[in-house]
């Protein structure tokens, strides 16, 4: 496996993560706006919630879900290049920086799952989350991304 191939896969991984992060940072804001419509008079409330829910669905189904899938596919592909193409073996996954990145990606995927579940609750009208909750948790994906990116760029070790 050539280093050029690895660079192309890495570039595609980075682009997928950018799209994933953009969606994950914007979706909670749409949820906040949706939650804040409850006190509005009709028909304004129903119109705004209808529009917000269309935007939520499109963001989740057209951007967030596909980009997460692409980020995982390209990430696993890079791991396989390290293991087989560069001959590092599976042991490099136990390096502290890589283990930290894998934990961060798992946490980000878990947050994605939480947001997708909340989308279903919002659509069903059973969500109990407030606009304040969504504003307070809006930066969670970015904080997780900081950990993941710094782990990879610094490649820190223990000792």
Short mmCIF file of C-alpha atoms in Angstrom, two decimals:
data_model
loop_
_atom_site.label_atom_id
_atom_site.label_comp_id
_atom_site.label_asym_id
_atom_site.label_seq_id
_atom_site.Cartn_x
_atom_site.Cartn_y
_atom_site.Cartn_z
CA UNK A 1 0.00 0.00 0.00
CA UNK A 2 1.45 3.36 -0.98
CA UNK A 3 1.70 6.41 1.21
CA UNK A 4 -0.22 8.33 -1.49
CA UNK A 5 -3.19 5.99 -1.05
CA UNK A 6 -3.01 6.49 2.71
CA UNK A 7 -3.02 10.27 2.23
CA UNK A 8 -6.10 10.12 -0.02
CA UNK A 9 -7.94 7.94 2.52
CA UNK A 10 -6.86 10.26 5.35
CA UNK A 11 -8.07 13.30 3.40
CA UNK A 12 -11.45 11.67 2.75
CA UNK A 13 -11.65 10.73 6.45
CA UNK A 14 -11.00 14.34 7.47
CA UNK A 15 -13.64 15.65 5.03
CA UNK A 16 -16.20 13.15 6.34
CA UNK A 17 -15.43 14.16 9.93
CA UNK A 18 -15.83 17.86 9.06
CA UNK A 19 -19.30 17.20 7.62
CA UNK A 20 -20.21 14.97 10.58
CA UNK A 21 -19.09 17.58 13.09
CA UNK A 22 -20.89 20.41 11.28
CA UNK A 23 -24.15 18.49 11.46
CA UNK A 24 -23.61 17.39 15.06
CA UNK A 25 -23.02 21.01 16.10
CA UNK A 26 -26.07 22.34 14.24
CA UNK A 27 -28.68 19.66 15.08
CA UNK A 28 -28.92 20.50 18.81
CA UNK A 29 -29.51 24.14 17.85
CA UNK A 30 -32.49 23.03 15.73
CA UNK A 31 -33.70 20.98 18.70
CA UNK A 32 -33.42 24.06 20.94
CA UNK A 33 -35.48 26.14 18.49
CA UNK A 34 -38.06 23.34 18.29
CA UNK A 35 -38.36 23.06 22.08
CA UNK A 36 -38.83 26.82 22.35
CA UNK A 37 -41.88 26.78 20.06
CA UNK A 38 -44.09 25.19 22.73
CA UNK A 39 -45.14 28.54 24.17
CA UNK A 40 -45.92 30.15 20.82
CA UNK A 41 -49.51 30.67 19.62
CA UNK A 42 -51.07 28.63 16.85
CA UNK A 43 -50.70 28.49 13.86
CA UNK A 44 -47.18 29.95 14.24
CA UNK A 45 -46.07 27.14 16.58
CA UNK A 46 -47.20 24.36 14.26
CA UNK A 47 -45.70 26.03 11.17
CA UNK A 48 -42.32 26.62 12.82
CA UNK A 49 -42.16 23.14 14.34
CA UNK A 50 -43.09 21.64 10.98
CA UNK A 51 -40.24 23.47 9.26
CA UNK A 52 -37.76 22.73 12.04
CA UNK A 53 -38.60 19.03 11.95
CA UNK A 54 -38.10 18.88 8.19
CA UNK A 55 -34.68 20.53 8.65
CA UNK A 56 -33.83 18.13 11.48
CA UNK A 57 -34.73 15.11 9.36
CA UNK A 58 -32.77 16.34 6.35
CA UNK A 59 -29.71 17.22 8.42
CA UNK A 60 -29.71 13.84 10.14
CA UNK A 61 -30.53 11.68 7.11
CA UNK A 62 -28.66 13.56 4.35
CA UNK A 63 -25.57 14.89 6.16
CA UNK A 64 -24.96 13.49 9.63
CA UNK A 65 -25.67 9.77 9.11
CA UNK A 66 -23.83 9.41 5.77
CA UNK A 67 -20.83 11.43 6.93
CA UNK A 68 -20.54 9.39 10.14
CA UNK A 69 -20.61 6.21 8.06
CA UNK A 70 -17.95 7.60 5.72
CA UNK A 71 -15.78 8.72 8.67
CA UNK A 72 -15.94 5.21 10.14
CA UNK A 73 -15.26 3.51 6.78
CA UNK A 74 -12.23 5.69 6.04
CA UNK A 75 -11.03 5.42 9.65
CA UNK A 76 -11.16 1.62 9.58
CA UNK A 77 -9.48 1.68 6.16
CA UNK A 78 -6.62 3.74 7.64
CA UNK A 79 -6.28 1.24 10.48
CA UNK A 80 -6.07 -1.60 7.95
CA UNK A 81 -3.41 0.32 6.00
CA UNK A 82 -1.40 0.72 9.21
CA UNK A 83 -1.80 -2.95 10.10
CA UNK A 84 -1.26 -4.56 6.70
CA UNK A 85 0.14 -1.90 4.37
CA UNK A 86 2.69 -0.43 6.75
CA UNK A 87 3.23 -3.68 8.67
CA UNK A 88 2.62 -2.17 12.11
CA UNK A 89 0.36 -4.99 13.24
CA UNK A 90 -2.65 -4.62 15.51
CA UNK A 91 -0.54 -3.60 18.50
CA UNK A 92 -0.53 0.05 17.41
CA UNK A 93 -4.20 0.22 18.46
CA UNK A 94 -2.98 -0.13 22.06
CA UNK A 95 -0.81 3.00 21.81
CA UNK A 96 -2.22 5.55 24.29
CA UNK A 97 -2.91 8.17 21.61
CA UNK A 98 -4.77 5.69 19.40
CA UNK A 99 -6.73 4.18 22.30
CA UNK A 100 -7.74 7.71 23.31
CA UNK A 101 -8.86 8.50 19.77
CA UNK A 102 -10.90 5.30 19.59
CA UNK A 103 -12.60 6.12 22.90
CA UNK A 104 -13.34 9.65 21.64
CA UNK A 105 -14.79 8.35 18.36
CA UNK A 106 -16.92 5.87 20.28
CA UNK A 107 -18.16 8.71 22.53
CA UNK A 108 -18.94 10.87 19.50
CA UNK A 109 -20.82 7.97 17.91
CA UNK A 110 -22.74 7.51 21.17
CA UNK A 111 -23.71 11.20 21.18
CA UNK A 112 -24.80 10.78 17.56
CA UNK A 113 -27.01 7.88 18.65
CA UNK A 114 -28.46 10.00 21.46
CA UNK A 115 -29.27 12.80 18.99
CA UNK A 116 -30.89 10.32 16.59
CA UNK A 117 -32.99 8.90 19.43
CA UNK A 118 -34.03 12.38 20.46
CA UNK A 119 -35.05 13.08 16.86
CA UNK A 120 -37.49 10.17 17.09
CA UNK A 121 -38.85 11.49 20.42
CA UNK A 122 -39.27 15.00 18.99
CA UNK A 123 -41.11 13.60 15.97
CA UNK A 124 -43.38 11.58 18.28
CA UNK A 125 -44.00 14.60 20.51
CA UNK A 126 -42.55 12.84 23.57
CA UNK A 127 -39.34 14.81 24.05
CA UNK A 128 -38.96 16.48 27.43
CA UNK A 129 -35.70 18.32 26.69
CA UNK A 130 -35.68 22.10 26.94
CA UNK A 131 -34.03 24.67 24.72
CA UNK A 132 -31.68 25.37 27.63
CA UNK A 133 -30.61 21.69 27.72
CA UNK A 134 -29.75 21.76 24.02
CA UNK A 135 -27.79 24.99 24.33
CA UNK A 136 -25.84 23.61 27.30
CA UNK A 137 -24.94 20.36 25.50
CA UNK A 138 -24.37 21.87 22.06
CA UNK A 139 -20.57 21.88 22.40
CA UNK A 140 -20.20 18.23 23.46
CA UNK A 141 -19.15 17.06 19.96
CA UNK A 142 -16.53 19.80 19.74
CA UNK A 143 -15.03 18.90 23.12
CA UNK A 144 -14.82 15.25 22.07
CA UNK A 145 -13.25 16.30 18.75
CA UNK A 146 -10.55 18.26 20.59
CA UNK A 147 -9.52 15.09 22.42
CA UNK A 148 -9.54 12.99 19.23
CA UNK A 149 -7.64 15.47 17.06
CA UNK A 150 -4.98 16.30 19.65
CA UNK A 151 -4.45 12.60 20.35
CA UNK A 152 -3.71 11.94 16.69
CA UNK A 153 -1.66 15.05 15.98
CA UNK A 154 0.51 14.77 19.11
CA UNK A 155 0.65 10.94 19.25
CA UNK A 156 1.42 11.11 22.95
CA UNK A 157 2.71 8.08 24.83
CA UNK A 158 3.09 7.03 28.46
CA UNK A 159 6.73 7.56 29.28
#
